[in-house]
PDB file of C-alpha atoms in Angstrom:
ATOM      1  CA  MET A   1       8.810  10.226 -11.804  1.00  0.00           C
ATOM      2  CA  ASN A   2       5.773   8.974 -15.170  1.00  0.00           C
ATOM      3  CA  ALA A   3       3.563   6.420 -14.217  1.00  0.00           C
ATOM      4  CA  LEU A   4       3.685   3.496 -16.380  1.00  0.00           C
ATOM      5  CA  GLU A   5       7.370   3.700 -16.724  1.00  0.00           C
ATOM      6  CA  SER A   6      10.401   2.493 -14.902  1.00  0.00           C
ATOM      7  CA  ASP A   7      14.303   0.771 -14.667  1.00  0.00           C
ATOM      8  CA  ALA A   8      12.758  -2.049 -12.496  1.00  0.00           C
ATOM      9  CA  PRO A   9      11.014  -4.941 -13.535  1.00  0.00           C
ATOM     10  CA  MET A  10       7.725  -3.969 -12.399  1.00  0.00           C
ATOM     11  CA  ILE A  11       5.621  -0.734 -11.211  1.00  0.00           C
ATOM     12  CA  VAL A  12       4.264  -1.519  -7.180  1.00  0.00           C
ATOM     13  CA  TYR A  13       1.215   0.761  -6.308  1.00  0.00           C
ATOM     14  CA  VAL A  14       0.467   0.761  -2.449  1.00  0.00           C
ATOM     15  CA  ASP A  15      -1.386   3.171   0.050  1.00  0.00           C
ATOM     16  CA  ILE A  16      -0.579   2.863   3.809  1.00  0.00           C
ATOM     17  CA  LYS A  17      -4.537   3.591   4.857  1.00  0.00           C
ATOM     18  CA  SER A  18      -5.799   1.022   1.753  1.00  0.00           C
ATOM     19  CA  PRO A  19      -5.779  -2.395   3.701  1.00  0.00           C
ATOM     20  CA  TYR A  20      -6.004  -3.900   0.294  1.00  0.00           C
ATOM     21  CA  ALA A  21      -2.983  -2.799  -0.161  1.00  0.00           C
ATOM     22  CA  PHE A  22      -1.794  -3.925   3.254  1.00  0.00           C
ATOM     23  CA  ALA A  23      -2.761  -6.949   2.610  1.00  0.00           C
ATOM     24  CA  ALA A  24      -0.745  -7.247  -0.291  1.00  0.00           C
ATOM     25  CA  ILE A  25       2.334  -6.463   1.190  1.00  0.00           C
ATOM     26  CA  ARG A  26       3.251  -9.338   2.467  1.00  0.00           C
ATOM     27  CA  PRO A  27       3.222 -11.720  -1.002  1.00  0.00           C
ATOM     28  CA  THR A  28       4.355  -9.294  -3.267  1.00  0.00           C
ATOM     29  CA  LEU A  29       7.514  -8.322  -0.816  1.00  0.00           C
ATOM     30  CA  ALA A  30       8.154 -12.548  -1.016  1.00  0.00           C
ATOM     31  CA  LEU A  31       7.526 -12.544  -4.731  1.00  0.00           C
ATOM     32  CA  GLU A  32      10.254 -10.005  -4.876  1.00  0.00           C
ATOM     33  CA  LYS A  33      13.004 -11.669  -2.528  1.00  0.00           C
ATOM     34  CA  SER A  34      11.976 -14.992  -4.309  1.00  0.00           C
ATOM     35  CA  LEU A  35      12.505 -13.739  -7.631  1.00  0.00           C
ATOM     36  CA  GLY A  36      15.466 -12.137  -6.848  1.00  0.00           C
ATOM     37  CA  MET A  37      14.149  -8.601  -7.922  1.00  0.00           C
ATOM     38  CA  ARG A  38      13.932  -5.615  -7.138  1.00  0.00           C
ATOM     39  CA  PHE A  39      10.403  -3.877  -7.979  1.00  0.00           C
ATOM     40  CA  ASP A  40       9.563   0.084  -7.708  1.00  0.00           C
ATOM     41  CA  TRP A  41       7.381   0.526  -5.051  1.00  0.00           C
ATOM     42  CA  ARG A  42       5.385   3.906  -5.411  1.00  0.00           C
ATOM     43  CA  PRO A  43       2.818   5.390  -3.720  1.00  0.00           C
ATOM     44  CA  LEU A  44      -0.959   6.192  -4.663  1.00  0.00           C
ATOM     45  CA  THR A  45      -2.628   8.703  -1.942  1.00  0.00           C
ATOM     46  CA  LEU A  46      -6.230   7.693  -2.517  1.00  0.00           C
ATOM     47  CA  ASP A  47      -9.053  10.350  -2.378  1.00  0.00           C
ATOM     48  CA  ILE A  48     -11.649   7.930  -0.475  1.00  0.00           C
ATOM     49  CA  PRO A  49     -13.895  10.488  -0.372  1.00  0.00           C
ATOM     50  CA  SER A  50     -14.441  11.271  -3.658  1.00  0.00           C
ATOM     51  CA  TYR A  51     -16.170   8.057  -4.243  1.00  0.00           C
ATOM     52  CA  LEU A  52     -16.911   6.658  -1.062  1.00  0.00           C
ATOM     53  CA  GLY A  53     -17.792   9.738   1.190  1.00  0.00           C
ATOM     54  CA  SER A  54     -16.396  10.572   4.819  1.00  0.00           C
ATOM     55  CA  ALA A  55     -16.898   9.337   7.981  1.00  0.00           C
ATOM     56  CA  ARG A  56     -15.910   9.636  11.312  1.00  0.00           C
ATOM     57  CA  LYS A  57     -16.489   7.689  14.319  1.00  0.00           C
ATOM     58  CA  LYS A  58     -15.285   7.607  17.873  1.00  0.00           C
ATOM     59  CA  LYS A  59     -15.198   4.550  20.601  1.00  0.00           C
ATOM     60  CA  GLY A  60     -16.600   2.650  17.400  1.00  0.00           C
ATOM     61  CA  LYS A  61     -19.683   4.806  16.783  1.00  0.00           C
ATOM     62  CA  VAL A  62     -20.403   7.013  13.707  1.00  0.00           C
ATOM     63  CA  ILE A  63     -20.147  10.323  14.064  1.00  0.00           C
ATOM     64  CA  LYS A  64     -20.270  11.874  10.980  1.00  0.00           C
ATOM     65  CA  SER A  65     -20.991  10.050   7.540  1.00  0.00           C
ATOM     66  CA  THR A  66     -22.233  11.781   4.673  1.00  0.00           C
ATOM     67  CA  ARG A  67     -21.999   8.050   2.858  1.00  0.00           C
ATOM     68  CA  SER A  68     -24.712   6.480   1.776  1.00  0.00           C
ATOM     69  CA  ALA A  69     -26.118   2.829   2.075  1.00  0.00           C
ATOM     70  CA  ASN A  70     -24.146   1.823  -0.468  1.00  0.00           C
ATOM     71  CA  GLN A  71     -21.297   2.951   0.538  1.00  0.00           C
ATOM     72  CA  TRP A  72     -21.116   1.702   3.979  1.00  0.00           C
ATOM     73  CA  SER A  73     -22.343  -1.413   2.588  1.00  0.00           C
ATOM     74  CA  TRP A  74     -19.391  -1.578  -0.395  1.00  0.00           C
ATOM     75  CA  VAL A  75     -16.850  -0.114   2.971  1.00  0.00           C
ATOM     76  CA  LYS A  76     -18.085  -2.598   5.330  1.00  0.00           C
ATOM     77  CA  TYR A  77     -17.192  -6.197   2.586  1.00  0.00           C
ATOM     78  CA  ALA A  78     -14.037  -4.376   1.530  1.00  0.00           C
ATOM     79  CA  TYR A  79     -12.789  -4.724   5.119  1.00  0.00           C
ATOM     80  CA  ARG A  80     -14.761  -8.134   5.576  1.00  0.00           C
ATOM     81  CA  ASP A  81     -12.394  -8.951   2.364  1.00  0.00           C
ATOM     82  CA  ALA A  82      -9.007  -7.564   3.004  1.00  0.00           C
ATOM     83  CA  ARG A  83      -9.375  -8.630   7.561  1.00  0.00           C
ATOM     84  CA  ARG A  84      -9.801 -12.346   6.053  1.00  0.00           C
ATOM     85  CA  TYR A  85      -6.170 -12.136   4.106  1.00  0.00           C
ATOM     86  CA  ALA A  86      -4.599 -10.034   6.900  1.00  0.00           C
ATOM     87  CA  GLU A  87      -5.720 -12.176   9.298  1.00  0.00           C
ATOM     88  CA  ARG A  88      -3.857 -15.193   7.793  1.00  0.00           C
ATOM     89  CA  GLN A  89      -0.623 -13.721   8.269  1.00  0.00           C
ATOM     90  CA  GLY A  90      -1.361 -13.399  11.671  1.00  0.00           C
ATOM     91  CA  TYR A  91      -2.044  -8.940  11.577  1.00  0.00           C
ATOM     92  CA  MET A  92      -5.182  -7.619  12.638  1.00  0.00           C
ATOM     93  CA  LEU A  93      -6.991  -5.611  10.909  1.00  0.00           C
ATOM     94  CA  LYS A  94      -9.360  -2.968  13.016  1.00  0.00           C
ATOM     95  CA  GLY A  95     -11.433  -0.275  10.720  1.00  0.00           C
ATOM     96  CA  THR A  96     -10.187   3.134  11.026  1.00  0.00           C
ATOM     97  CA  GLU A  97     -12.330   5.657  12.618  1.00  0.00           C
ATOM     98  CA  LYS A  98     -11.919   9.166   9.945  1.00  0.00           C
ATOM     99  CA  ILE A  99     -10.228   8.962   6.275  1.00  0.00           C
ATOM    100  CA  TRP A 100      -6.533   9.676   6.975  1.00  0.00           C
ATOM    101  CA  ASP A 101      -4.193  11.777   5.145  1.00  0.00           C
ATOM    102  CA  SER A 102      -1.812   9.319   4.144  1.00  0.00           C
ATOM    103  CA  SER A 103       0.655  11.497   2.394  1.00  0.00           C
ATOM    104  CA  ILE A 104       2.882  11.805   4.795  1.00  0.00           C
ATOM    105  CA  PRO A 105       3.791   7.936   5.776  1.00  0.00           C
ATOM    106  CA  ASN A 106       3.676   7.412   1.378  1.00  0.00           C
ATOM    107  CA  ILE A 107       6.308   9.974   0.719  1.00  0.00           C
ATOM    108  CA  GLY A 108       8.184   7.716   3.140  1.00  0.00           C
ATOM    109  CA  ILE A 109       7.847   4.770   0.666  1.00  0.00           C
ATOM    110  CA  LEU A 110       9.770   7.678  -1.854  1.00  0.00           C
ATOM    111  CA  TRP A 111      12.108   8.222   1.299  1.00  0.00           C
ATOM    112  CA  VAL A 112      13.423   4.641   2.159  1.00  0.00           C
ATOM    113  CA  MET A 113      13.432   3.887  -2.361  1.00  0.00           C
ATOM    114  CA  GLN A 114      16.016   6.588  -1.848  1.00  0.00           C
ATOM    115  CA  THR A 115      18.503   5.895   0.731  1.00  0.00           C
ATOM    116  CA  SER A 116      18.177   3.082   2.322  1.00  0.00           C
ATOM    117  CA  ARG A 117      16.543   0.225  -0.586  1.00  0.00           C
ATOM    118  CA  ASP A 118      16.922  -2.584   1.487  1.00  0.00           C
ATOM    119  CA  ARG A 119      15.014  -1.847   4.385  1.00  0.00           C
ATOM    120  CA  LEU A 120      11.869  -1.128   3.152  1.00  0.00           C
ATOM    121  CA  GLY A 121      10.163  -4.466   4.387  1.00  0.00           C
ATOM    122  CA  ASP A 122      10.997  -3.225   7.841  1.00  0.00           C
ATOM    123  CA  TYR A 123       9.554   0.146   7.106  1.00  0.00           C
ATOM    124  CA  PHE A 124       6.317  -1.959   6.281  1.00  0.00           C
ATOM    125  CA  GLU A 125       6.436  -3.947   9.162  1.00  0.00           C
ATOM    126  CA  ALA A 126       6.876  -0.554  10.965  1.00  0.00           C
ATOM    127  CA  VAL A 127       4.126   1.704   9.676  1.00  0.00           C
ATOM    128  CA  TYR A 128       1.287  -0.840   8.228  1.00  0.00           C
ATOM    129  CA  PRO A 129       0.541  -3.172  10.591  1.00  0.00           C
ATOM    130  CA  PRO A 130       0.670  -0.806  14.294  1.00  0.00           C
ATOM    131  CA  PHE A 131      -1.719   1.895  11.710  1.00  0.00           C
ATOM    132  CA  TRP A 132      -4.166  -1.124  11.472  1.00  0.00           C
ATOM    133  CA  ARG A 133      -4.105  -2.120  15.128  1.00  0.00           C
ATOM    134  CA  ARG A 134      -4.850   1.779  15.597  1.00  0.00           C
ATOM    135  CA  GLU A 135      -2.086   2.823  17.233  1.00  0.00           C
ATOM    136  CA  LEU A 136      -0.229   4.992  14.884  1.00  0.00           C
ATOM    137  CA  ASP A 137      -0.917   9.034  14.001  1.00  0.00           C
ATOM    138  CA  ILE A 138       0.334   8.430  10.421  1.00  0.00           C
ATOM    139  CA  GLU A 139      -0.474  12.078   9.886  1.00  0.00           C
ATOM    140  CA  ASP A 140       2.213  13.611  12.687  1.00  0.00           C
ATOM    141  CA  MET A 141       5.055  13.737  11.039  1.00  0.00           C
ATOM    142  CA  ALA A 142       6.975  12.747  14.142  1.00  0.00           C
ATOM    143  CA  VAL A 143       5.394   9.277  14.087  1.00  0.00           C
ATOM    144  CA  VAL A 144       6.628   8.437  10.640  1.00  0.00           C
ATOM    145  CA  GLU A 145      10.123   9.390  11.698  1.00  0.00           C
ATOM    146  CA  ALA A 146      10.130   6.799  14.537  1.00  0.00           C
ATOM    147  CA  CYS A 147       8.978   4.464  12.561  1.00  0.00           C
ATOM    148  CA  LEU A 148      11.683   5.135   9.750  1.00  0.00           C
ATOM    149  CA  GLU A 149      13.613   4.937  12.635  1.00  0.00           C
ATOM    150  CA  LYS A 150      12.424   1.512  14.419  1.00  0.00           C
ATOM    151  CA  ALA A 151      12.881   0.419  10.675  1.00  0.00           C
ATOM    152  CA  GLY A 152      16.690   0.766  10.786  1.00  0.00           C
ATOM    153  CA  ILE A 153      16.706   3.744   8.339  1.00  0.00           C
ATOM    154  CA  GLU A 154      18.228   7.543   9.108  1.00  0.00           C
ATOM    155  CA  SER A 155      15.357   9.510   9.362  1.00  0.00           C
ATOM    156  CA  SER A 156      17.684  12.779   9.311  1.00  0.00           C
ATOM    157  CA  GLY A 157      16.168  15.229   6.646  1.00  0.00           C
ATOM    158  CA  PHE A 158      13.140  12.931   6.158  1.00  0.00           C
ATOM    159  CA  SER A 159      10.817  16.254   6.995  1.00  0.00           C
ATOM    160  CA  GLU A 160      12.283  18.306   5.366  1.00  0.00           C
ATOM    161  CA  PHE A 161      12.360  16.165   2.097  1.00  0.00           C
ATOM    162  CA  ALA A 162       8.535  15.650   3.218  1.00  0.00           C
ATOM    163  CA  LYS A 163       7.844  19.333   2.977  1.00  0.00           C
ATOM    164  CA  GLY A 164      10.296  19.786   0.109  1.00  0.00           C
ATOM    165  CA  GLU A 165      11.365  17.397  -2.641  1.00  0.00           C
ATOM    166  CA  GLY A 166       9.939  14.736  -1.238  1.00  0.00           C
ATOM    167  CA  ARG A 167       6.219  15.930  -1.192  1.00  0.00           C
ATOM    168  CA  ILE A 168       6.524  17.630  -4.901  1.00  0.00           C
ATOM    169  CA  GLN A 169       7.717  14.205  -6.202  1.00  0.00           C
ATOM    170  CA  HIS A 170       4.803  12.382  -4.436  1.00  0.00           C
ATOM    171  CA  ASP A 171       2.365  15.632  -5.911  1.00  0.00           C
ATOM    172  CA  GLN A 172       3.038  15.998  -9.667  1.00  0.00           C
ATOM    173  CA  LEU A 173       2.633  11.936  -9.104  1.00  0.00           C
ATOM    174  CA  GLN A 174      -0.722  11.555  -8.215  1.00  0.00           C
ATOM    175  CA  PRO A 175      -2.430  13.613 -10.757  1.00  0.00           C
ATOM    176  CA  GLN A 176      -0.941  11.287 -13.448  1.00  0.00           C
ATOM    177  CA  LEU A 177      -2.506   8.005 -12.252  1.00  0.00           C
ATOM    178  CA  HIS A 178      -6.288   8.435 -12.869  1.00  0.00           C
ATOM    179  CA  PRO A 179      -5.584   9.275 -16.780  1.00  0.00           C
ATOM    180  CA  SER A 180      -2.849   6.024 -16.863  1.00  0.00           C
ATOM    181  CA  GLY A 181      -5.659   3.713 -15.652  1.00  0.00           C
ATOM    182  CA  ILE A 182      -4.437   2.882 -12.190  1.00  0.00           C
ATOM    183  CA  TYR A 183      -7.289   3.495 -10.021  1.00  0.00           C
ATOM    184  CA  GLY A 184      -6.615   1.009  -6.613  1.00  0.00           C
ATOM    185  CA  VAL A 185      -4.278   0.050  -4.733  1.00  0.00           C
ATOM    186  CA  PRO A 186      -2.814  -2.579  -5.092  1.00  0.00           C
ATOM    187  CA  THR A 187      -2.023  -1.509  -8.458  1.00  0.00           C
ATOM    188  CA  TYR A 188       1.204  -3.400 -10.188  1.00  0.00           C
ATOM    189  CA  VAL A 189       2.708  -2.121 -13.679  1.00  0.00           C
ATOM    190  CA  ILE A 190       4.659  -4.733 -15.827  1.00  0.00           C
ATOM    191  CA  ASP A 191       5.805  -3.556 -19.265  1.00  0.00           C
ATOM    192  CA  GLY A 192       2.842  -1.347 -19.428  1.00  0.00           C
ATOM    193  CA  THR A 193       0.339  -3.987 -18.356  1.00  0.00           C
ATOM    194  CA  ILE A 194      -1.579  -3.080 -15.343  1.00  0.00           C
ATOM    195  CA  LEU A 195      -3.006  -5.261 -12.073  1.00  0.00           C
ATOM    196  CA  PHE A 196      -5.622  -4.237 -10.301  1.00  0.00           C
ATOM    197  CA  GLY A 197      -5.136  -6.631  -6.925  1.00  0.00           C
ATOM    198  CA  ARG A 198      -3.117  -8.864  -4.935  1.00  0.00           C
ATOM    199  CA  GLU A 199      -4.840 -12.093  -6.403  1.00  0.00           C
ATOM    200  CA  HIS A 200      -2.468 -11.119  -9.591  1.00  0.00           C
ATOM    201  CA  LEU A 201       0.328 -12.263  -8.435  1.00  0.00           C
ATOM    202  CA  PRO A 202       0.303 -15.724  -9.640  1.00  0.00           C
ATOM    203  CA  TYR A 203       0.181 -14.158 -13.560  1.00  0.00           C
ATOM    204  CA  VAL A 204       2.247 -11.642 -11.919  1.00  0.00           C
ATOM    205  CA  ARG A 205       4.986 -14.592 -11.159  1.00  0.00           C
ATOM    206  CA  TRP A 206       4.306 -15.939 -14.451  1.00  0.00           C
ATOM    207  CA  HIS A 207       5.123 -13.011 -16.687  1.00  0.00           C
ATOM    208  CA  LEU A 208       8.402 -12.080 -14.976  1.00  0.00           C
ATOM    209  CA  GLN A 209       9.210 -15.229 -15.528  1.00  0.00           C
ATOM    210  CA  GLY A 210      10.190 -15.608 -18.836  1.00  0.00           C
ATOM    211  CA  ARG A 211       5.935 -16.248 -20.023  1.00  0.00           C
ATOM    212  CA  GLU A 212       6.535 -20.050 -20.072  1.00  0.00           C
ATOM    213  CA  GLY A 213       3.742 -22.316 -20.646  1.00  0.00           C
ATOM    214  CA  PRO A 214      -0.301 -21.344 -19.929  1.00  0.00           C
ATOM    215  CA  ALA A 215      -1.290 -17.782 -18.046  1.00  0.00           C
ATOM    216  CA  PRO A 216      -2.332 -19.181 -14.041  1.00  0.00           C
ATOM    217  CA  ASP A 217      -5.453 -18.281 -13.237  1.00  0.00           C
ATOM    218  CA  ILE A 218      -5.817 -15.262 -10.670  1.00  0.00           C
ATOM    219  CA  ALA A 219      -5.546 -16.712  -7.082  1.00  0.00           C
ATOM    220  CA  TYR A 220      -5.282 -15.600  -3.407  1.00  0.00           C
ATOM    221  CA  GLU A 221      -2.601 -17.977  -2.478  1.00  0.00           C
ATOM    222  CA  ILE A 222       0.576 -16.730  -0.739  1.00  0.00           C
ATOM    223  CA  ASP A 223       4.084 -17.690  -0.926  1.00  0.00           C
ATOM    224  CA  ASP A 224       4.430 -19.655   2.498  1.00  0.00           C
ATOM    225  CA  LEU A 225       8.202 -16.929   3.040  1.00  0.00           C
ATOM    226  CA  GLU A 226       8.855 -14.503   5.921  1.00  0.00           C
ATOM    227  CA  VAL A 227       9.470 -12.219   4.920  1.00  0.00           C
ATOM    228  CA  HIS A 228      10.098  -8.828   6.419  1.00  0.00           C
ATOM    229  CA  SER A 229      13.136  -6.924   4.592  1.00  0.00           C
ATOM    230  CA  CYS A 230      13.582  -7.306   0.539  1.00  0.00           C
TER     231      CYS A 230
END
């Protein structure tokens, strides 16, 4: 799997533990559906401590932290920004109480793409909203398997995939991303062009529809579409 190449019209990189990716899922699925296309959804498992330090909370109080004051300010702003757009979609977004290893549910994206592509939207709906309500332990294999089942996706064989071939695919992809210019989520890759952030969706639509007329400015508006599967 090459970080910048796909047979699909666009690659979409997301991470279950990213609030920005959470706020982008619904409008990106809506765009995919409205264009009648199938994007290549892939995981980027963020190494948050490497650039924002680490922290752990208990009942809303910080009990352990390596973050500077500036890093805390950045994190708090990021949550406020993402929360605005999640709430516009009717979702709750609570700050997490630790930095999660999201590799298992992210490998779940690979599993769904390879086994039940039509249920990808349902998988996201089964994982993202409850995780951001602090209801899911996404480091628990059984929890992710239950999310797959809730989404109508066969979970038999997922554990073996997540420990074997899926883990290999995931781990081989991650070190390619930064050298390729992909640093965060959501990131959209079209014909080698890298676009970071859901504000680029109007440009993405324009590009995928043939680039007729002037390119649109960036925007945060979303299509008024109810999308639960693609």
